[in-house]
Coordinates of C-alpha atoms in Angstrom, one line a residue:
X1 CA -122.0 -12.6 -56.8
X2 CA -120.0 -14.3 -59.2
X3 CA -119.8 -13.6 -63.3
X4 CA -122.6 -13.1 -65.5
X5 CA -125.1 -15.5 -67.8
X6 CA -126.1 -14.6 -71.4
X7 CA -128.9 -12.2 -72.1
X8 CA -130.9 -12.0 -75.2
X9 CA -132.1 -9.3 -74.6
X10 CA -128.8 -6.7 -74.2
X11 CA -129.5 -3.1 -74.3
X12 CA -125.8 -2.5 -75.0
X13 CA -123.3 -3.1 -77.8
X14 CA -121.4 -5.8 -75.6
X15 CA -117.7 -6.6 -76.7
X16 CA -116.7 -9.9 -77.8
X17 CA -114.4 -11.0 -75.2
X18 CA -117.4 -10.6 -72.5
X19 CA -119.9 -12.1 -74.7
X20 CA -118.1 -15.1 -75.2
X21 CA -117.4 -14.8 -71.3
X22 CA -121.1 -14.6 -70.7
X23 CA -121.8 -17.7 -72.3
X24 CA -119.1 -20.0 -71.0
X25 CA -119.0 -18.8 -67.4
X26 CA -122.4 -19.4 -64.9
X27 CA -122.5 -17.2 -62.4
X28 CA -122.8 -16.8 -58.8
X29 CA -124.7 -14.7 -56.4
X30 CA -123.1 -15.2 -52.7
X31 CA -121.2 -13.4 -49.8
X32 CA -118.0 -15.2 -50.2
X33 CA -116.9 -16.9 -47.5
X34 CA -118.9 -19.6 -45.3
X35 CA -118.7 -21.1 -42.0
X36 CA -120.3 -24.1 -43.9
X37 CA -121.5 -23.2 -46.6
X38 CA -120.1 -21.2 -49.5
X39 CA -121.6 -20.5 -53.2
X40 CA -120.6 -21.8 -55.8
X41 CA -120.9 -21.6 -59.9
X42 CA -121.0 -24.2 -62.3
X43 CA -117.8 -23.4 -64.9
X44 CA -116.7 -25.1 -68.3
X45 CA -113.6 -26.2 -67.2
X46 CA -111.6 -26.8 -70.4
X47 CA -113.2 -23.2 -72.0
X48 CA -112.3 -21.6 -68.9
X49 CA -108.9 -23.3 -69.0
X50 CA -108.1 -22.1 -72.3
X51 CA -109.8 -18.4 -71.6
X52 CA -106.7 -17.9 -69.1
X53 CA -104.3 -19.5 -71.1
X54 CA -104.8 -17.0 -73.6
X55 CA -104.8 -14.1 -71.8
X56 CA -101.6 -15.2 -70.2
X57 CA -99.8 -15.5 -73.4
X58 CA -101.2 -12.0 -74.3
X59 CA -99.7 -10.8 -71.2
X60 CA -96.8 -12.5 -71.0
X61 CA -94.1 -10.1 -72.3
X62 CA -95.5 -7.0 -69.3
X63 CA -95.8 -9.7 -66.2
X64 CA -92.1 -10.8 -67.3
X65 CA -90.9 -8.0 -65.3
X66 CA -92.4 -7.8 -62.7
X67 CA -93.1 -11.2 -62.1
X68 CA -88.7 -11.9 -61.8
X69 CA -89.1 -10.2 -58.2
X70 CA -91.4 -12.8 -57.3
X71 CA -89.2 -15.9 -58.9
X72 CA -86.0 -14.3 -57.1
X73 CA -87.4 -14.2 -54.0
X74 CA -88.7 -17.6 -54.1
X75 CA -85.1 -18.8 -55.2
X76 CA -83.7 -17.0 -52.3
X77 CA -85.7 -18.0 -49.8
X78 CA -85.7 -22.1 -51.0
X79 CA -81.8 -21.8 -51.4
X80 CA -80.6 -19.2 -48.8
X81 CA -82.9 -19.2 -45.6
X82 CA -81.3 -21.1 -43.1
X83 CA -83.9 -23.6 -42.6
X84 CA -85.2 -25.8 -45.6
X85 CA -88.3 -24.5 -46.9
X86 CA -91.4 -26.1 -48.3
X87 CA -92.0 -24.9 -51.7
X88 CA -95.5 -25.8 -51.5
X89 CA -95.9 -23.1 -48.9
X90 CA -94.0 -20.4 -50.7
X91 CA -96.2 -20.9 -53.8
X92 CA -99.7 -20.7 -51.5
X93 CA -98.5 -17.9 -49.5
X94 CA -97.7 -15.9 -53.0
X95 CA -100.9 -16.7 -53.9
X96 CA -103.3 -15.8 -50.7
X97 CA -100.8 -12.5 -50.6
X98 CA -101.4 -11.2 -54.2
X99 CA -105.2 -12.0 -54.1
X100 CA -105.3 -10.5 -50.6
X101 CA -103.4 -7.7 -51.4
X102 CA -106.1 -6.8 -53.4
X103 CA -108.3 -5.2 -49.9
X104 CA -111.5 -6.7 -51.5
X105 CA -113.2 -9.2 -49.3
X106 CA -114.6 -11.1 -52.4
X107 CA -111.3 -12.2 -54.0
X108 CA -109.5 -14.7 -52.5
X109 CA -106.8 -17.9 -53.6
X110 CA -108.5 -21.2 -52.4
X111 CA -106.2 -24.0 -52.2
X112 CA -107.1 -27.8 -52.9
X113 CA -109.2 -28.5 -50.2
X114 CA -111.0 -25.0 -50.1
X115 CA -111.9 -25.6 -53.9
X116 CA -113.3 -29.2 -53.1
X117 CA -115.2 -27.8 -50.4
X118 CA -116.7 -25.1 -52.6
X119 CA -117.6 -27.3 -54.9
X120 CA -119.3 -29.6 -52.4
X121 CA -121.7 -27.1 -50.9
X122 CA -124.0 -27.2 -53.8
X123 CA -124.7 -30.6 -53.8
X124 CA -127.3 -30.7 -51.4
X125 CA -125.9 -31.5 -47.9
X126 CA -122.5 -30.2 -46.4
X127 CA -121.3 -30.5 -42.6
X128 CA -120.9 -27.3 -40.5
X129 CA -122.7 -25.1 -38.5
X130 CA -124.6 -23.4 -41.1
X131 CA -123.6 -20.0 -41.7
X132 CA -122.6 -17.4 -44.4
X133 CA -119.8 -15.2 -43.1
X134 CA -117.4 -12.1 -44.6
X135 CA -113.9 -10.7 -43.4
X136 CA -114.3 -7.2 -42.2
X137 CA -110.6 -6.5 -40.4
X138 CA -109.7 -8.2 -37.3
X139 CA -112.9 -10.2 -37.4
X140 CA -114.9 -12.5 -39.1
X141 CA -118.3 -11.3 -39.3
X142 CA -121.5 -13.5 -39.7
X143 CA -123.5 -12.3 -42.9
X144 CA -126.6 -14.8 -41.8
X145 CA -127.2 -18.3 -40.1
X146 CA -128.4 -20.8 -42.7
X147 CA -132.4 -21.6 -41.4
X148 CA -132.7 -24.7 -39.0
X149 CA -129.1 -24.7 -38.6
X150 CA -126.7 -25.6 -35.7
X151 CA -125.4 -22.1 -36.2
X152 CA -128.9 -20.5 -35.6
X153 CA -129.8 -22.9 -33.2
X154 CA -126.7 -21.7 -31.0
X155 CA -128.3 -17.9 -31.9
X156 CA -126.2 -16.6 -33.8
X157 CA -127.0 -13.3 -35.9
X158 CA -126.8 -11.5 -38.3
X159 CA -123.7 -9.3 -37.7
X160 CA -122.3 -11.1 -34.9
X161 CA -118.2 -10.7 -34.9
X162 CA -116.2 -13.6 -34.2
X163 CA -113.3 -12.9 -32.8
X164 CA -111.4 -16.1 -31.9
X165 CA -112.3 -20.0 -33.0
X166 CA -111.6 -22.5 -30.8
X167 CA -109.5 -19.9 -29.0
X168 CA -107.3 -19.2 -31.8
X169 CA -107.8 -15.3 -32.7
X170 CA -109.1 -15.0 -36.2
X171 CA -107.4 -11.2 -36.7
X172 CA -104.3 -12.3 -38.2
X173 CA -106.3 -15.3 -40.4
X174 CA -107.2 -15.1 -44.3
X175 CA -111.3 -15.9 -44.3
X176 CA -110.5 -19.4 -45.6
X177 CA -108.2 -20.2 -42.9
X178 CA -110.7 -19.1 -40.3
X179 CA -113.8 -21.5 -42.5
X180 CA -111.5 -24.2 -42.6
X181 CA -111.6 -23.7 -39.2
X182 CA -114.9 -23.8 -38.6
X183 CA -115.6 -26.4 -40.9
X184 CA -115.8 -30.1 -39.5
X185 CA -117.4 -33.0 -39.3
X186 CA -120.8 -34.3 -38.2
X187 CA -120.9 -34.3 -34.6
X188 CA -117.5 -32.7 -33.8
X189 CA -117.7 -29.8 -31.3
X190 CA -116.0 -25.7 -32.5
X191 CA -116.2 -23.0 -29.8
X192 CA -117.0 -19.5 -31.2
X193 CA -115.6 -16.1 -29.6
X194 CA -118.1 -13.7 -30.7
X195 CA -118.8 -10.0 -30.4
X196 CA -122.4 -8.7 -30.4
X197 CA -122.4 -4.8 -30.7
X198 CA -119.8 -4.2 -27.1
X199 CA -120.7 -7.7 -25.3
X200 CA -118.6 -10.5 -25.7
X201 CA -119.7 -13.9 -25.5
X202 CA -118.7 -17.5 -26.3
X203 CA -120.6 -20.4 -27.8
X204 CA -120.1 -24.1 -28.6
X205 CA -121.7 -25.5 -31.2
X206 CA -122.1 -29.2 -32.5
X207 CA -121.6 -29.7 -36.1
X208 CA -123.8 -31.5 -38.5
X209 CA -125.1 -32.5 -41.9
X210 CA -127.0 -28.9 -43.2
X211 CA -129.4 -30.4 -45.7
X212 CA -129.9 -27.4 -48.6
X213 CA -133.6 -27.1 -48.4
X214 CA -134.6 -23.8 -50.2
X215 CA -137.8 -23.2 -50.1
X216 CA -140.3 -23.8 -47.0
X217 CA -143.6 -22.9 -47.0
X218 CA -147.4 -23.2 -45.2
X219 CA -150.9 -21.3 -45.6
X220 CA -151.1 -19.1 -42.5
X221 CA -152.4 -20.4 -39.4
X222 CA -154.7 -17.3 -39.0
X223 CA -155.9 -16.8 -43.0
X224 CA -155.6 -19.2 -44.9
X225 CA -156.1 -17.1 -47.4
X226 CA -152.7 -15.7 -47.4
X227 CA -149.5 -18.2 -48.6
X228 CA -146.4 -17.8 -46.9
X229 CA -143.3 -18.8 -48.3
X230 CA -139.6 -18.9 -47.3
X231 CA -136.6 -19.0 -49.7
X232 CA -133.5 -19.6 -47.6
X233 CA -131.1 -19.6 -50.3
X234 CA -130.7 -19.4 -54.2
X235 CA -129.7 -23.3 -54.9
X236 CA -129.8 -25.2 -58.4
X237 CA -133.4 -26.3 -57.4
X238 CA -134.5 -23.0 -55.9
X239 CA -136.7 -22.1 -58.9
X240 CA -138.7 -25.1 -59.5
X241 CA -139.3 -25.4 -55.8
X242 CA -140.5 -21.8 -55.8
X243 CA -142.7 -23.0 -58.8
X244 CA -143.6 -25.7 -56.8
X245 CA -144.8 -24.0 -53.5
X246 CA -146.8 -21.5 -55.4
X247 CA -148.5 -24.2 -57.3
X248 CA -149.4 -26.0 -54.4
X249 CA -150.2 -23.0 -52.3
X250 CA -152.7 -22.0 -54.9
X251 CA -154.4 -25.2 -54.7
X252 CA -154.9 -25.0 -51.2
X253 CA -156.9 -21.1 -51.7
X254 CA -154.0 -18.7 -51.5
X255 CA -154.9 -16.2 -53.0
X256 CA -151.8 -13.8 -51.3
X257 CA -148.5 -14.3 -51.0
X258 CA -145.8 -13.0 -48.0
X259 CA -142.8 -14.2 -49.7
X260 CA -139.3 -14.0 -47.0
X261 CA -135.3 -13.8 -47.9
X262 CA -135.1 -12.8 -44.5
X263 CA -131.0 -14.5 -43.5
X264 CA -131.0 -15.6 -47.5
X265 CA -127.1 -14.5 -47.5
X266 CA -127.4 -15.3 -51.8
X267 CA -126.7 -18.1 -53.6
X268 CA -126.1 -19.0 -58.0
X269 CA -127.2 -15.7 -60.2
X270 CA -128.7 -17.5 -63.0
X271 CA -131.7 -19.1 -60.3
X272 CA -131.8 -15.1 -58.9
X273 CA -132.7 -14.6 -62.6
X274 CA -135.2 -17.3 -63.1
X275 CA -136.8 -16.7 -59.9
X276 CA -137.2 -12.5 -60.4
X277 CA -138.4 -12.9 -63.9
X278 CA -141.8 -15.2 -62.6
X279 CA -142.5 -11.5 -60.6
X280 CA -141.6 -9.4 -63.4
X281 CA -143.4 -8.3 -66.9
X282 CA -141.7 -9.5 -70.0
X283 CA -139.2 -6.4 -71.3
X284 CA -139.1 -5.1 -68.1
X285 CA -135.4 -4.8 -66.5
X286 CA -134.2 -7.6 -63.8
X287 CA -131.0 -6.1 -63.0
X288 CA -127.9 -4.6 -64.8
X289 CA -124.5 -5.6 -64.9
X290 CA -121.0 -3.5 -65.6
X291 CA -117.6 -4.9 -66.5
X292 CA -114.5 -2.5 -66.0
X293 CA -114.3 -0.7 -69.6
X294 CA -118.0 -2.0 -70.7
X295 CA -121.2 -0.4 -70.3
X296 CA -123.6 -1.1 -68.5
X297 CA -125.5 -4.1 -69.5
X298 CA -129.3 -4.9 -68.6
X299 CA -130.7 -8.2 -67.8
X300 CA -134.5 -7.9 -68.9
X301 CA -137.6 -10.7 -68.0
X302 CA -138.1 -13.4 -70.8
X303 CA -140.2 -16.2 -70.5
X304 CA -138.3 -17.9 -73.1
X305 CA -135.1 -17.4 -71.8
X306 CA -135.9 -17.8 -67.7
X307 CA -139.1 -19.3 -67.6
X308 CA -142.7 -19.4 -68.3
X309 CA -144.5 -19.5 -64.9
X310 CA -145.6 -16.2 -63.7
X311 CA -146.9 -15.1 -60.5
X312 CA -149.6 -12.2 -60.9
X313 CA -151.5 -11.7 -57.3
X314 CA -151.1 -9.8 -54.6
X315 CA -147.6 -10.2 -52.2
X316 CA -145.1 -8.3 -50.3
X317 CA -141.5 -9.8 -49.5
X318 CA -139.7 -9.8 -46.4
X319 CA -136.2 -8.3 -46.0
X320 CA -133.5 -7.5 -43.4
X321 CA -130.1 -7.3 -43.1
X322 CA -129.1 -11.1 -43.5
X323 CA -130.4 -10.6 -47.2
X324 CA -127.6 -10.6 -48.9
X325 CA -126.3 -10.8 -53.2
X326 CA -128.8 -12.8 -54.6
X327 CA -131.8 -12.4 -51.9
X328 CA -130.9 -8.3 -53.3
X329 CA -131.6 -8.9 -57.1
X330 CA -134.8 -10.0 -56.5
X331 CA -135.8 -7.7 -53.9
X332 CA -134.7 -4.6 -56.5
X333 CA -136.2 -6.4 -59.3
X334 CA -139.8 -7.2 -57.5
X335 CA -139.6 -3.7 -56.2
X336 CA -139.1 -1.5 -59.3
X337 CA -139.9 -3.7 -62.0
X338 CA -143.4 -5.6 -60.2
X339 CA -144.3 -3.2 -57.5
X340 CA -144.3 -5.9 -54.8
X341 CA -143.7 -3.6 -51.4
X342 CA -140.8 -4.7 -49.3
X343 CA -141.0 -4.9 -45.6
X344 CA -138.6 -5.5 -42.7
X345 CA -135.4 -3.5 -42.7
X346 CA -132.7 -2.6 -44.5
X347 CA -130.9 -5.8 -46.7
X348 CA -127.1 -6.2 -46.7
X349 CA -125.1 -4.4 -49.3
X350 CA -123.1 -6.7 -51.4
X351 CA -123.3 -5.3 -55.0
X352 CA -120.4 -7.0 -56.8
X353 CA -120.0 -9.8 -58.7
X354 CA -117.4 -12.9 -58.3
X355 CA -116.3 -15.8 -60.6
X356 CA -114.0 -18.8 -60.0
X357 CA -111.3 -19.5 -62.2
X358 CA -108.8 -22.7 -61.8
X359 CA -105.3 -22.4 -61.4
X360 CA -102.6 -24.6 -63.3
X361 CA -102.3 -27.6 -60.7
X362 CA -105.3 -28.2 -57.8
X363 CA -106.0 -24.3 -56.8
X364 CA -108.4 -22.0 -57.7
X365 CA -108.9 -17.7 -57.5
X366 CA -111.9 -16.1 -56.7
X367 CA -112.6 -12.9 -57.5
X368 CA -114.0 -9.9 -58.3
X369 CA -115.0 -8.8 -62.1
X370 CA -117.4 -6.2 -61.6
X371 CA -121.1 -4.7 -60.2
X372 CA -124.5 -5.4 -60.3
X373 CA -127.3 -2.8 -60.2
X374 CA -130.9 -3.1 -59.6
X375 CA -132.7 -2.5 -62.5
X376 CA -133.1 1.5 -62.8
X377 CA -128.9 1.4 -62.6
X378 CA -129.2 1.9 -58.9
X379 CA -125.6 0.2 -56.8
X380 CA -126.8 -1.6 -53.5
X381 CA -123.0 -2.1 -52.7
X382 CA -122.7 -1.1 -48.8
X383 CA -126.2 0.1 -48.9
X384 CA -128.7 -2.5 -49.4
X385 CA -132.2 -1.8 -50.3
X386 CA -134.2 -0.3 -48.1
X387 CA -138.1 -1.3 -47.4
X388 CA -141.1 0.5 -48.6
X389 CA -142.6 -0.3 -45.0
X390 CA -139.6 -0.5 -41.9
X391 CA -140.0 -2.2 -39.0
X392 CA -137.4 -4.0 -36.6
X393 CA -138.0 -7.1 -35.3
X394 CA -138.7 -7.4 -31.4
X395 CA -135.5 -5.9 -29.1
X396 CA -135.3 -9.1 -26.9
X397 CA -134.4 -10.4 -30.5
X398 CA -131.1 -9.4 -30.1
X399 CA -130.6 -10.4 -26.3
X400 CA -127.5 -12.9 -26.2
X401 CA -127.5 -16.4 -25.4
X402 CA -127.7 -17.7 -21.4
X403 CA -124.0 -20.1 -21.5
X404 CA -125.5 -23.4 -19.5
X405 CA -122.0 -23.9 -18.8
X406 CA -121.8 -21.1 -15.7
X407 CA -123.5 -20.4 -12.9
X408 CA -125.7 -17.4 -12.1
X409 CA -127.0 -17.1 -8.3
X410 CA -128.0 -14.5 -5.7
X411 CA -126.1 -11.9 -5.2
X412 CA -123.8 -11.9 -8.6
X413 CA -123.2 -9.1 -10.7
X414 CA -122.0 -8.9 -14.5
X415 CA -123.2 -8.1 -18.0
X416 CA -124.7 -11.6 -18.1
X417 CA -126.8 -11.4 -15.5
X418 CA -128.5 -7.9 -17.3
X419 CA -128.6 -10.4 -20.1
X420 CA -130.3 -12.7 -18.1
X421 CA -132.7 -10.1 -16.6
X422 CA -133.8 -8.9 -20.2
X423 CA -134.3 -12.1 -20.6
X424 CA -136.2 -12.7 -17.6
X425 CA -138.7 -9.4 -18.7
X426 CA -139.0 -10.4 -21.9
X427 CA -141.1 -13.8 -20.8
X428 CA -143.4 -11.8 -18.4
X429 CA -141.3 -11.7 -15.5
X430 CA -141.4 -8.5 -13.6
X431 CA -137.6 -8.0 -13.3
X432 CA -135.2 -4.4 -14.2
X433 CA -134.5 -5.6 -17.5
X434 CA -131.1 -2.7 -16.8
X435 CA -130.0 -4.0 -13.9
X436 CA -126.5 -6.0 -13.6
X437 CA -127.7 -7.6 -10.4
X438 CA -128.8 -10.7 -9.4
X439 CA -131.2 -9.7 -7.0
X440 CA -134.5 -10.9 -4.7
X441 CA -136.8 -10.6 -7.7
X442 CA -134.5 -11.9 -9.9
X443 CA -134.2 -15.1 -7.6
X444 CA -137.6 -14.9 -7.6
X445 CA -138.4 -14.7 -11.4
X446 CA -136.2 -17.7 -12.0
X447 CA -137.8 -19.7 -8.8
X448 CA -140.8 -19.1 -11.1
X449 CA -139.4 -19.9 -14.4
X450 CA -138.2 -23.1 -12.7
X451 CA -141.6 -24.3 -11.2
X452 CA -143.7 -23.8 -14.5
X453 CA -141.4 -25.7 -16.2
X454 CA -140.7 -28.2 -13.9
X455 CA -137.3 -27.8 -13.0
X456 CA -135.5 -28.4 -9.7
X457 CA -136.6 -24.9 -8.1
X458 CA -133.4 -23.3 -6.5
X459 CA -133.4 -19.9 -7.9
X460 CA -129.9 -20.5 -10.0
X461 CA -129.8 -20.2 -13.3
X462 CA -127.1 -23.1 -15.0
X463 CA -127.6 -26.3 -17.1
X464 CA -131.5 -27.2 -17.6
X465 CA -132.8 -23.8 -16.2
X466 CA -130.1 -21.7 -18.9
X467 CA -131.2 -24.2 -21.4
X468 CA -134.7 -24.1 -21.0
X469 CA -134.9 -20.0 -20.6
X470 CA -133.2 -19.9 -24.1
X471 CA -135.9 -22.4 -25.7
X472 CA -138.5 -20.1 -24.4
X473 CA -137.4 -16.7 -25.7
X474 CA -137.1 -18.2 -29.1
X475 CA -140.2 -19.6 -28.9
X476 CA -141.3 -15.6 -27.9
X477 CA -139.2 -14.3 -30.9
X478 CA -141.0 -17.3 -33.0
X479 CA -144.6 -16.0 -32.2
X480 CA -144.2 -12.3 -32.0
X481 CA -142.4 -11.9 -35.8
X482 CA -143.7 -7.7 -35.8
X483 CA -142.5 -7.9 -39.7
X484 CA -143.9 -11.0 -40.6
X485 CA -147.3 -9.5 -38.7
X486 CA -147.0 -6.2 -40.6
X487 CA -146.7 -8.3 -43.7
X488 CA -149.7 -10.1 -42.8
X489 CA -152.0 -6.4 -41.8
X490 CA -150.5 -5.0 -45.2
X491 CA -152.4 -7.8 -47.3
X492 CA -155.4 -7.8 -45.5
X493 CA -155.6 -4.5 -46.2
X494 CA -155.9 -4.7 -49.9

């Protein structure tokens, strides 16, 4: 999350320098780091400028010091080394290696074209694959495919590892190398090494235009009496399309509401804030916030400050462990402050807030400046939240992706083909989900598989038969969502 908004209603003696920081700065709620799409806040430039300015001239006499390492080096290595050296690359690696030398995910140095791109993904449409991902070590791990996205098309998930992009290994890459990476245009093709708990798989995916669209909803199909609605991210609209759906939702006879972050991996703070406060009671507490050498300070519901429309019926929101930063504030703040029971499993763990600052010249630095809390003072950080009702989703959820690229026939063994067997069960077929083997009744199964859906019947599994078996087990996963189902029992219930 990045930097926090002004509160009327403080709790705290707040010093000046973060009150005035509060009301110049907009903060952010996001796992930094996309595959193609990253959050970003909206900043006073010229106060912001002249915020650092000053506290660079306050500073100035201390850094001198230490800073004449750095400036000797640099006129070493441009003078000395026996090959000429671009400056330009001197001064960026400085920068990636002080913000990196940090060990803190969150902070990083973006350069010219990672601050245009940042700035870019909020403004409704961005090319990628559509995914929100983290640096944990040697990998770069997925935090949640973006809904309706190349990236979840290609099923990916939550927690995936990749470990190489376009066959370049990602250990020894900075996060925004590895997005740049990623990042491409419409239509262009990136191959993804990934690791899914010990398998190992690879993936190509086809880039395109990922339209922001943060709220999707529908009455359900069984009782139309409940309202279902989806927020896949926190976006400068978010809140009046929440508004919106409710509204309309209520028009229709919804009188319940199964609300879903589900793979929300976050998005900008002050919309988490508008968005808890229609679920929460005036006065009561949204979330708190703490700055090194500050107290705690507590962000309370005000419908003069975050909104008038309030929601007052019955509802229960969806969680797992894609939902992430902002998807977190308003599951702590429906929970404790609006008693709205959460259901799924437990939500992601990122309980610390960023803000973007620009650097003299095209760069920027983002990092760190503090914590968020849910509203009792509880930190989520590595923990998440955990549901008032837990249930997983489906196991064949998790089964990996079937490459159309290879060939699996009679007779082969590997930990594909006990993929593909899993698979196989999981759509009826009476295979050994275990086995490694491409047996009879596996030739069999897919014989079967290839007649119902009228495919050239061969028994090999490649192309349109790999294809076509991956379509279908979505399509399972699609109709058999256990939490969504739960969610549904719960409010009939009451």
């Amino acid at each position: 999350m990045e930097q926090e908004p002004q509160n009327k209603k403080h709790k705290k003696k707040v010093s000046l320098l973060v009150y005035i920081t509060s009301l110049i700065i907009m903060l952010i709620v996001g796992v930094v780091g996309t595959l193609s799409f990253s959050r970003v806040m909206d900043i006073n430039l010229e106060n912001t400028a002249q915020e650092s300015a000053q506290n660079t001239d306050a500073n100035s006499t201390s850094q001198s010091t230490e800073l004449k390492q750095i400036d000797e080096l640099y006129s070493i290595l441009r003078t000395n080394y026996f090959e000429e050296v671009d400056s330009e690359v001197l001064i960026e690696g400085a920068l990636e290696g002080m913000a990196g030398a940090i060990g803190d995910p969150y902070t990083a140095y973006l350069d010219a074209s990672e601050s245009t791109s940042l700035q870019e993904d909020t403004q409704g449409e961005f090319e990628g694959i559509g995914a929100e991902v983290m640096k944990e070590g040697e990998f770069v791990r997925i935090v949640s495919p973006i809904t309706g996205s190349p990236a979840e098309k290609a099923g990916l998930q939550a927690n995936d590892k990749i470990i190489a992009i376009d066959g370049e290994s990602v250990a020894d890459l900075s996060l925004q190398e590895a997005v740049a990476l990623i990042r491409g245009p419409k239509d262009s093709e990136v191959e993804l090494s990934l690791q899914r708990s010990e398998d190992e798989f690879s993936v190509k995916i086809i880039r395109d235009a990922i339209p922001v669209e943060s709220v999707v909803y529908e009455l359900d199909k069984s009782d139309p009496s409940i309202g279902y609605i989806q927020i896949t991210n926190f976006n400068r609209p978010t809140y009046e399309e929440l508004v919106t759906a409710i509204e309309e939702l209520d028009s229709k006879g919804a009188e319940k509401y199964v609300f879903d972050v589900r793979g929300n991996p976050g998005g900008l703070l002050d919309i988490a804030l508008q968005m808890s406060n229609i679920f929460v009671e005036d006065g009561k507490p949204l979330m708190q916030s703490e700055i090194r050498g500050e107290d705690p300070i507590i962000y309370t519901a005000d419908s003069e400050q975050y909104g008038s429309f309030k929601f007052d019926q019955k509802a229960v929101l969806l969680i797992d462990e894609g939902s992430a930063s902002a998807s977190e504030i308003l599951a702590g703040a429906m929970s404790e402050s609006a008693d709205i029971p959460l259901i799924g499993q437990t939500t992601f763990g990122k309980g610390t807030i960023q803000n973007v600052v620009p650097l003299t010249g095209n760069g920027e630095v983002k990092y760190t400046t503090g914590k968020w809390l849910t509203g009792k003072g509880t930190w989520i950080n590595e923990k998440g939240i955990t549901p008032d009702v837990e249930i997983a989703m489906p196991e064949y959820q998790s089964l990996l992706l079937i490459n159309s690229e290879k060939t699996y026939k009679s007779d082969d063994s590997s930990d594909e083909v006990k993929n593909l067997n899993a698979v196989l069960n999981a759509l009826g077929y009476e295979v050994d989900k275990t086995s490694s083997l491409f047996n009879e009744q596996t030739v069999e199964a897919v014989k079967s598989f290839q007649q119902e859906n009228e495919i050239d019947v061969d028994g090999v599994v490649t192309g349109a038969t790999s294809n076509t078996l991956v379509e279908a087990l979505r399509t399972l996963i699609e109709k058999n969502d256990t939490q969504y189902n739960e969610a549904i029992k719960y409010l009939q219930s009451k």
